[in-house]
mmCIF file of C-alpha atoms and ligand atoms in Angstrom:
data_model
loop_
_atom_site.group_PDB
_atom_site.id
_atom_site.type_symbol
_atom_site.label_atom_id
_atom_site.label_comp_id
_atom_site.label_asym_id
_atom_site.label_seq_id
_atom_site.Cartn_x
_atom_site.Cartn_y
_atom_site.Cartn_z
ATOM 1 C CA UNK A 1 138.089 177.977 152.043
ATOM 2 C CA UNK A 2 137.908 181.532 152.727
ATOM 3 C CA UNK A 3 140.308 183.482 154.921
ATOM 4 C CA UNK A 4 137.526 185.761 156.491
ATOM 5 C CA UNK A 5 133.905 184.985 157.191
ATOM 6 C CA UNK A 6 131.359 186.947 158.298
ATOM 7 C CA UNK A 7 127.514 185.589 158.417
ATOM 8 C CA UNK A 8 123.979 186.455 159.589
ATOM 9 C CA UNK A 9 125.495 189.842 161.051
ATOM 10 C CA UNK A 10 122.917 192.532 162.373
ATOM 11 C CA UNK A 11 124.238 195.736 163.713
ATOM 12 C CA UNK A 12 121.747 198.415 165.145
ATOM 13 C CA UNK A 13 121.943 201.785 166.218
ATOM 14 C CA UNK A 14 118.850 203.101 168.581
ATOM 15 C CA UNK A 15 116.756 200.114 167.532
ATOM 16 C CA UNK A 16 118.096 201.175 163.971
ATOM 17 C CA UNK A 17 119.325 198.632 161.280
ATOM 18 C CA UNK A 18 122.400 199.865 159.853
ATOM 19 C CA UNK A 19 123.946 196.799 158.587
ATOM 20 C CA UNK A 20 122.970 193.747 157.608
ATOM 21 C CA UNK A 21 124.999 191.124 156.166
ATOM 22 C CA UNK A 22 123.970 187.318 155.611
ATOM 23 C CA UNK A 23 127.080 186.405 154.547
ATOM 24 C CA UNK A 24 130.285 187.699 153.390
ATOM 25 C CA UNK A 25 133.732 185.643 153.001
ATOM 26 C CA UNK A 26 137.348 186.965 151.595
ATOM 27 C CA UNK A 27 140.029 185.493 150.178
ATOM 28 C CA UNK A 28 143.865 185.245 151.751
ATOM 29 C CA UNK A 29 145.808 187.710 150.037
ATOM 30 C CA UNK A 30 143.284 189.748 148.167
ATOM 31 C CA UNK A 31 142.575 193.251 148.318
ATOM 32 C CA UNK A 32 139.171 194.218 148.473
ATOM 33 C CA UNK A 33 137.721 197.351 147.511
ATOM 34 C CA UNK A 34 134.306 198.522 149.522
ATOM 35 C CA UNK A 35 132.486 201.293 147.801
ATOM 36 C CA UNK A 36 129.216 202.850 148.558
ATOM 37 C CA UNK A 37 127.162 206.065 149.331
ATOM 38 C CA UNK A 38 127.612 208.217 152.290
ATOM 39 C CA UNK A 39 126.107 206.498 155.176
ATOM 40 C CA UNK A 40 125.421 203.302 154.007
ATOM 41 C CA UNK A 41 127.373 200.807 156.706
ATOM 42 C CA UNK A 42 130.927 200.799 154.814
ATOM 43 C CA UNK A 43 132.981 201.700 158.502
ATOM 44 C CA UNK A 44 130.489 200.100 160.438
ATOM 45 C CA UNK A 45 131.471 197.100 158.331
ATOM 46 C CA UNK A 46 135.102 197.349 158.598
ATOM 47 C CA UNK A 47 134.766 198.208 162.574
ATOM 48 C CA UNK A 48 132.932 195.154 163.173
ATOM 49 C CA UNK A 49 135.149 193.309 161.050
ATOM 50 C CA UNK A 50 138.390 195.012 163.240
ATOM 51 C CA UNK A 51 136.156 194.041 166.321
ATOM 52 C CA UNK A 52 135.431 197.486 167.718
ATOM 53 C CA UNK A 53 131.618 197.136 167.179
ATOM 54 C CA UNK A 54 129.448 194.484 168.950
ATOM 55 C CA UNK A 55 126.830 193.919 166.954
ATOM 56 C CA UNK A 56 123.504 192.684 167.979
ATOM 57 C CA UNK A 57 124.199 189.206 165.847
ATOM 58 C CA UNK A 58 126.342 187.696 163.692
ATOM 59 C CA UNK A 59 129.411 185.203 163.444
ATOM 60 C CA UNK A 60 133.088 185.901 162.372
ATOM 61 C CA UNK A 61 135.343 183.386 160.932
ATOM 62 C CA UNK A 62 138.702 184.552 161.064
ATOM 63 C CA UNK A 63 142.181 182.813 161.756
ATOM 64 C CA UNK A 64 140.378 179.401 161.787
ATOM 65 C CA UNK A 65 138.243 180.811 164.777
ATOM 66 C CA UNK A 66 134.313 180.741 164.668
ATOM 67 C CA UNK A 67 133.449 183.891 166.669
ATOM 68 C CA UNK A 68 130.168 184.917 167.765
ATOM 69 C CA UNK A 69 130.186 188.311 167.712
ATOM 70 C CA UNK A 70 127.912 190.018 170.415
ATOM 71 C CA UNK A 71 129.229 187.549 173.113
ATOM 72 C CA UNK A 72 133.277 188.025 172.182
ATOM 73 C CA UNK A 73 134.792 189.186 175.308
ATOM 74 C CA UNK A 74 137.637 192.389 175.300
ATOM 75 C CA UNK A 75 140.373 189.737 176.509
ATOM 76 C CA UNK A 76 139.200 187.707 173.505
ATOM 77 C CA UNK A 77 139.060 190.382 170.900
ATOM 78 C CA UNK A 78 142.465 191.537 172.162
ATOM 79 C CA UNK A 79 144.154 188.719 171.040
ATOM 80 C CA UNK A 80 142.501 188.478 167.373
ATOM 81 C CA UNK A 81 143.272 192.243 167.249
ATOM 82 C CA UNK A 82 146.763 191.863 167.732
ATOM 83 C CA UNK A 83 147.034 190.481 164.192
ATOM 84 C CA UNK A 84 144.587 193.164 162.543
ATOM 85 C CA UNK A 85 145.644 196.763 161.319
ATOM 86 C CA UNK A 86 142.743 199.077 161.522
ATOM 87 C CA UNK A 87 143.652 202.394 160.297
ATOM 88 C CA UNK A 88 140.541 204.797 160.606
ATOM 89 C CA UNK A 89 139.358 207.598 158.720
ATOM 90 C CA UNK A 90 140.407 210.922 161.253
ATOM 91 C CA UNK A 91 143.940 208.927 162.613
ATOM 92 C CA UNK A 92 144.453 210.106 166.002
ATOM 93 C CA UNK A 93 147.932 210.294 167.310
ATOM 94 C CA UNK A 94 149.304 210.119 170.745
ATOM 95 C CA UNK A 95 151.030 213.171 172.303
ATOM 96 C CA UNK A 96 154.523 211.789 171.408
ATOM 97 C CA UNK A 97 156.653 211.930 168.962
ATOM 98 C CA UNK A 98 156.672 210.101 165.486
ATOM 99 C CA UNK A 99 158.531 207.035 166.739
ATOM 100 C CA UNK A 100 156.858 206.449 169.826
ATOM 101 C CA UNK A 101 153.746 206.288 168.175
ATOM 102 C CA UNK A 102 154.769 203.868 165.599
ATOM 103 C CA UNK A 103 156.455 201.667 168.487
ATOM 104 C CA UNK A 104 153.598 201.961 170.930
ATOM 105 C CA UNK A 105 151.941 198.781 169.303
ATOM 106 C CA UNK A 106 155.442 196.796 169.570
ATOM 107 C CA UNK A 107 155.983 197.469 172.730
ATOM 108 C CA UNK A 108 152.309 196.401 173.974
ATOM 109 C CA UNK A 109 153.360 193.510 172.628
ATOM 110 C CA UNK A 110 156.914 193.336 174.455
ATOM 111 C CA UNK A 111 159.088 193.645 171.875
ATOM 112 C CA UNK A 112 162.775 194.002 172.404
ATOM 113 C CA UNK A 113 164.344 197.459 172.144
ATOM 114 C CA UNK A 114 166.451 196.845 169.108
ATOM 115 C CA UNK A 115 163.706 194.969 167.316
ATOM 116 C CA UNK A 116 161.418 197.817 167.873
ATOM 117 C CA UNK A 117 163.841 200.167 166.450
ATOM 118 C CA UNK A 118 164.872 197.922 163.564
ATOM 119 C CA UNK A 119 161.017 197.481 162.264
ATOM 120 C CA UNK A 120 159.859 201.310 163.210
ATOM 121 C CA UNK A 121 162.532 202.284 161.012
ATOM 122 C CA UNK A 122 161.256 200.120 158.256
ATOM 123 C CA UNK A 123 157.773 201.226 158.436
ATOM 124 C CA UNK A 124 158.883 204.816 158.503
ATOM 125 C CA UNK A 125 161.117 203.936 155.123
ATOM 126 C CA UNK A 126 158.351 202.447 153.399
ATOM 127 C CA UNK A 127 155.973 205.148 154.021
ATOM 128 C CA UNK A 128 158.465 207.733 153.095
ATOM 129 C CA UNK A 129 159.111 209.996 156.481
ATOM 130 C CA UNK A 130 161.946 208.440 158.049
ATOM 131 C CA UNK A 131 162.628 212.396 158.893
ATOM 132 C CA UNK A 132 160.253 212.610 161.109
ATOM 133 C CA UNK A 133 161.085 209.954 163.650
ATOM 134 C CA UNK A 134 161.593 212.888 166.214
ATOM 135 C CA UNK A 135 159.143 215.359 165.467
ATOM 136 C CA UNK A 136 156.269 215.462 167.679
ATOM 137 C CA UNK A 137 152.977 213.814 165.852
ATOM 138 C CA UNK A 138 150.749 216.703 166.936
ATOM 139 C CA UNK A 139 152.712 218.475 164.009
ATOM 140 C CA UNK A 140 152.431 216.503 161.209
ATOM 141 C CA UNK A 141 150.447 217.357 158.340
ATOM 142 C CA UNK A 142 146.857 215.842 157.749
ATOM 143 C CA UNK A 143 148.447 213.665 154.687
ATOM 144 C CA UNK A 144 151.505 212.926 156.904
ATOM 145 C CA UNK A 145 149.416 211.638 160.002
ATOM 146 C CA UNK A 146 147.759 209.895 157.434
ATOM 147 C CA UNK A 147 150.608 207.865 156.149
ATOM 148 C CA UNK A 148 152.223 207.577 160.198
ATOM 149 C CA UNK A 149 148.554 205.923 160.721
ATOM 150 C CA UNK A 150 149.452 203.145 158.479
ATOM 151 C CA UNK A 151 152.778 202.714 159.488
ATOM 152 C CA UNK A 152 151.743 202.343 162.945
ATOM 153 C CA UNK A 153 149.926 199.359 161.797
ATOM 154 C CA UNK A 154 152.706 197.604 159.320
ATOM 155 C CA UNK A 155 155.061 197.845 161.870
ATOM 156 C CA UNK A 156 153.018 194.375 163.855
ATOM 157 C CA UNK A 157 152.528 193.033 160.474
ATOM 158 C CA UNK A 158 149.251 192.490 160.651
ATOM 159 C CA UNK A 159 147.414 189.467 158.467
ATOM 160 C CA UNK A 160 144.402 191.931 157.840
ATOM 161 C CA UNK A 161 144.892 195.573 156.851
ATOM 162 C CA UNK A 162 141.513 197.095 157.060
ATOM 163 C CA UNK A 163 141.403 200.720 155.742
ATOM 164 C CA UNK A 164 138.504 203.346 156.014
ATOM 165 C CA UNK A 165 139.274 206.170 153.435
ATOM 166 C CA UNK A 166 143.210 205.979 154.247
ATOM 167 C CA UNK A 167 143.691 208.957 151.083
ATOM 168 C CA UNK A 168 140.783 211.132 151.378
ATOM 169 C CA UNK A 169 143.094 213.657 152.678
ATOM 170 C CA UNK A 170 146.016 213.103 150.256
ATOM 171 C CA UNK A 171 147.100 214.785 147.231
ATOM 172 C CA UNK A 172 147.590 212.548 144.175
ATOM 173 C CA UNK A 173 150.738 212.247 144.878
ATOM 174 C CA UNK A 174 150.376 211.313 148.439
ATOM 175 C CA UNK A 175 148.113 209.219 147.538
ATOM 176 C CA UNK A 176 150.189 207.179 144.776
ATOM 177 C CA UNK A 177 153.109 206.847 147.942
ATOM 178 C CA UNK A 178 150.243 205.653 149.874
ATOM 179 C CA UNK A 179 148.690 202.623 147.094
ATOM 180 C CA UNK A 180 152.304 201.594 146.468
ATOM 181 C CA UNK A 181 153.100 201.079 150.198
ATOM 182 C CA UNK A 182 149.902 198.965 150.151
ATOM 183 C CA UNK A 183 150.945 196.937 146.753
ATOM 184 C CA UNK A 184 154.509 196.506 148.167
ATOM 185 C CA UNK A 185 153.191 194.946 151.882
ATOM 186 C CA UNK A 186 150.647 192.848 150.152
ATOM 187 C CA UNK A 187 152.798 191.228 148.168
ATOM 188 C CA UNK A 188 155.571 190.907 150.029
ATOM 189 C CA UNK A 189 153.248 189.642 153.456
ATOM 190 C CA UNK A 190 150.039 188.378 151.434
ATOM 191 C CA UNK A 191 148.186 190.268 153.411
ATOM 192 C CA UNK A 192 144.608 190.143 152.970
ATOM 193 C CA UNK A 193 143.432 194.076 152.385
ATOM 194 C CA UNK A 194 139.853 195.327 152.732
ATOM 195 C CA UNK A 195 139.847 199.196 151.800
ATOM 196 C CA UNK A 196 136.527 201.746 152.282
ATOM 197 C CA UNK A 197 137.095 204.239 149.625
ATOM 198 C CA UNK A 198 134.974 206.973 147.815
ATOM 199 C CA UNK A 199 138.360 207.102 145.484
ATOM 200 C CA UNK A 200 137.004 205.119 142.711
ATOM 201 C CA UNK A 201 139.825 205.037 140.275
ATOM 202 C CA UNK A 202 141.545 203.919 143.638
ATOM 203 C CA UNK A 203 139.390 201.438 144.004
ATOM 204 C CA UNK A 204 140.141 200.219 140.302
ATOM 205 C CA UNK A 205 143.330 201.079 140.650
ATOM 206 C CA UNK A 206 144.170 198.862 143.196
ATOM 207 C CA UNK A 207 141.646 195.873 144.588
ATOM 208 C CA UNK A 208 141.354 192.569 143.021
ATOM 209 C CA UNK A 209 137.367 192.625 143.980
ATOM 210 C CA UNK A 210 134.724 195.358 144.940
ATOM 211 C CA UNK A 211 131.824 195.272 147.304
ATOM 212 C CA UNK A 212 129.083 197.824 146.475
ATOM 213 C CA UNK A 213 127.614 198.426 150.090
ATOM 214 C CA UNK A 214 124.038 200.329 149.696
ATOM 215 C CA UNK A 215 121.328 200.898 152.597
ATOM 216 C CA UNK A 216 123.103 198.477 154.915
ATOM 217 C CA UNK A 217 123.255 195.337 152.559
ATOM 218 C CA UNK A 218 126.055 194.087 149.996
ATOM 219 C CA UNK A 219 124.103 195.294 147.014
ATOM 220 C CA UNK A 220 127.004 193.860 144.564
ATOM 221 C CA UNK A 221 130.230 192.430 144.611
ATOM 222 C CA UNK A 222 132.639 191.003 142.086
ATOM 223 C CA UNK A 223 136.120 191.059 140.382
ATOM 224 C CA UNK A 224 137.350 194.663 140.437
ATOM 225 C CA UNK A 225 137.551 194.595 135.903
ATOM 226 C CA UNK A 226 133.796 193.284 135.965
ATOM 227 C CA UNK A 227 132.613 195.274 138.677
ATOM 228 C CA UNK A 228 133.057 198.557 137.007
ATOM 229 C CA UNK A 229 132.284 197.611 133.541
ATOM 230 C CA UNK A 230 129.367 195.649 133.758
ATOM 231 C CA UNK A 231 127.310 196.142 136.643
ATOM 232 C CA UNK A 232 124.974 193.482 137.199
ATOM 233 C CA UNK A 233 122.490 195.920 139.082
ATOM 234 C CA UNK A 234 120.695 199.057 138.192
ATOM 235 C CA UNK A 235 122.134 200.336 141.893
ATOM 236 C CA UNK A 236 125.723 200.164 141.416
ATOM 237 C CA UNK A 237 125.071 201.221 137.675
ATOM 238 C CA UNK A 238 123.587 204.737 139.217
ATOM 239 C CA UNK A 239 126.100 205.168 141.615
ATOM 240 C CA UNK A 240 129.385 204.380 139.487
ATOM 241 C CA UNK A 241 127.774 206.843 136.905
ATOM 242 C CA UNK A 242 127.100 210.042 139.553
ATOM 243 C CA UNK A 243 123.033 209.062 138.975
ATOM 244 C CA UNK A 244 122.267 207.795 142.550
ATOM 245 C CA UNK A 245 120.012 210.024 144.718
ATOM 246 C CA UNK A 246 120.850 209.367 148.647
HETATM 247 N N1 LIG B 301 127.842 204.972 166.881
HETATM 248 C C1 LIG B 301 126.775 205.217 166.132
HETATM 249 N N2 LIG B 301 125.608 205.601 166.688
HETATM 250 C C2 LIG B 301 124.504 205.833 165.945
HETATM 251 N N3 LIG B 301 124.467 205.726 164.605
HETATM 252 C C3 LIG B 301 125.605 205.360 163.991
HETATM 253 C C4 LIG B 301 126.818 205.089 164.720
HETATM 254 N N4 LIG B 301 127.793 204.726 163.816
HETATM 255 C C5 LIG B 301 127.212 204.779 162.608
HETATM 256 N N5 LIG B 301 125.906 205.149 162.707
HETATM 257 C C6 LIG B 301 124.965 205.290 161.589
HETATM 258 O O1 LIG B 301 125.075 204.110 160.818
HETATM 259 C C7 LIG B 301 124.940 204.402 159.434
HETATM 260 C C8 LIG B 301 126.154 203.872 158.686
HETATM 261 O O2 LIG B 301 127.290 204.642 159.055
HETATM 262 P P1 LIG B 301 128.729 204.357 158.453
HETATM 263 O O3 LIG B 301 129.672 205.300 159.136
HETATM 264 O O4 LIG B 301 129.019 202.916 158.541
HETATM 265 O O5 LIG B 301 128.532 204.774 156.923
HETATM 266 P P2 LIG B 301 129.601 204.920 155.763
HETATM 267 O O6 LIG B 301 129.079 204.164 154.609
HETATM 268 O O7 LIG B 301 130.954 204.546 156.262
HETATM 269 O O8 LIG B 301 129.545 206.492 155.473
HETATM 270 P P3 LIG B 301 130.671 207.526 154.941
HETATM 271 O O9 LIG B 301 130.984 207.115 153.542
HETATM 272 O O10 LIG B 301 129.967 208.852 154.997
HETATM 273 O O11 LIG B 301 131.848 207.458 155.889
HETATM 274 C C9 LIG B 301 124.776 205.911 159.321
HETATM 275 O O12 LIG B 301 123.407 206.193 159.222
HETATM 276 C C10 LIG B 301 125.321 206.425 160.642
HETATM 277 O O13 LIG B 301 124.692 207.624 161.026
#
């Protein structure tokens, strides 16, 4: 049974159809890779997946819970949220420093004091900036704030990481830091990864399966090998070879 359902979903912007999805599911413990042109519903997925869009329709399936979307109240989504890790595409950080951001989601949550020390120290490890524990976020480089984003996130351990172009900031090798901190969490959590990415070695790289999001629909989708060398549909075949026109 999948982990992660989403069907009949509808979202609109100024009586606009930007997404439509009849249904989606994903497997516990995969990562998924969603590619796509510019503009084609990829965040607005993976926001209404993280619960931060209402949509105008659709149903969510998630932790055993059947969800409809556009009538989920905030106290409602709060409590699904607290087991999600959305790290957006421009992380902002809080006027703090380094730590304190990485805490603030632990100690929402209550968390005891040595706890929340113990696991932001751990997240800062495995992203590599332990250093800057103390330094005030406002200062960190693009790539770093990049890599505090996600740590902000592990530190909950969340059972769904979703990720909207987490690298598209990063050098290469930024960005391998970044894909092994992903590899190490999902295997050591199984946590069940969907990543928006215009990276698409990443998305080889890395996913188990791809979604090829085009116009608002889930053009294509398979296992991540397949996907990219044997396209089952003229689309994904123009846009994996630089051809599409958008
Ligand atoms: N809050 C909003 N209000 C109005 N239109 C929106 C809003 N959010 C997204 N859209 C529109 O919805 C469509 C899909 O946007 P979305 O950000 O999901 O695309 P994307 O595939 O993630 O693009 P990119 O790869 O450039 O980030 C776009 O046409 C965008 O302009």
């Amino acid at each position: 049974m999948a982990y992660l359902e989403l069907e009949h979903l509808q979202v609109a912007f100024a009586g606009k159809t930007v997404l439509h999805v009849e249904k989606a599911s994903f497997n516990r413990g995969k990562i998924y890779g969603i590619v796509g042109p510019s503009g084609s519903g990829k965040s607005t997925l993976l926001r209404v997946l993280s619960l931060l869009e209402r949509p105008a329709a659709g149903w969510l399936n998630v932790f055993g819970e059947n969800i409809h979307l556009p009538s989920l109240t905030h106290a409602g989504g709060l409590s699904l949220q607290r087991r999600i890790g959305y790290v957006q595409q421009k992380p902002t950080m809080f006027d703090a420093t380094v730590f304190d951001n990485v805490a603030l989601g632990l100690r929402y949550r209550g968390m005891a004091r040595e706890e929340i020390q113990t696991r932001v120290g751990e997240a800062l490890r495995l992203v590599e900036l332990e250093h800057t524990a103390t330094q005030r976020a406002h200062t960190l480089s693009g790539g770093e704030a990049q890599r505090i984003a996600l740590a902000r996130v592990l530190v909950y351990q969340p059972d769904l990481l979703f990720l909207d172009e987490p690298t598209a900031n990063l050098d290469p090798y930024h960005i391998a830091i970044f894909e092994r901190v992903i590899q190490a969490i999902h295997q050591e959590r199984q946590t069940t990864v969907l990543i928006v990415t215009h990276n698409l070695q990443q998305a080889r790289r890395l996913t188990d399966h791809c979604l090829f999001i085009h116009k608002g629909s889930i053009v294509e989708r398979g296992e991540t090998e397949a996907f990219f060398a044997q396209p089952q549909t003229s689309e994904l075949d123009d846009f994996l070879c630089g051809r599409m026109i958008y």
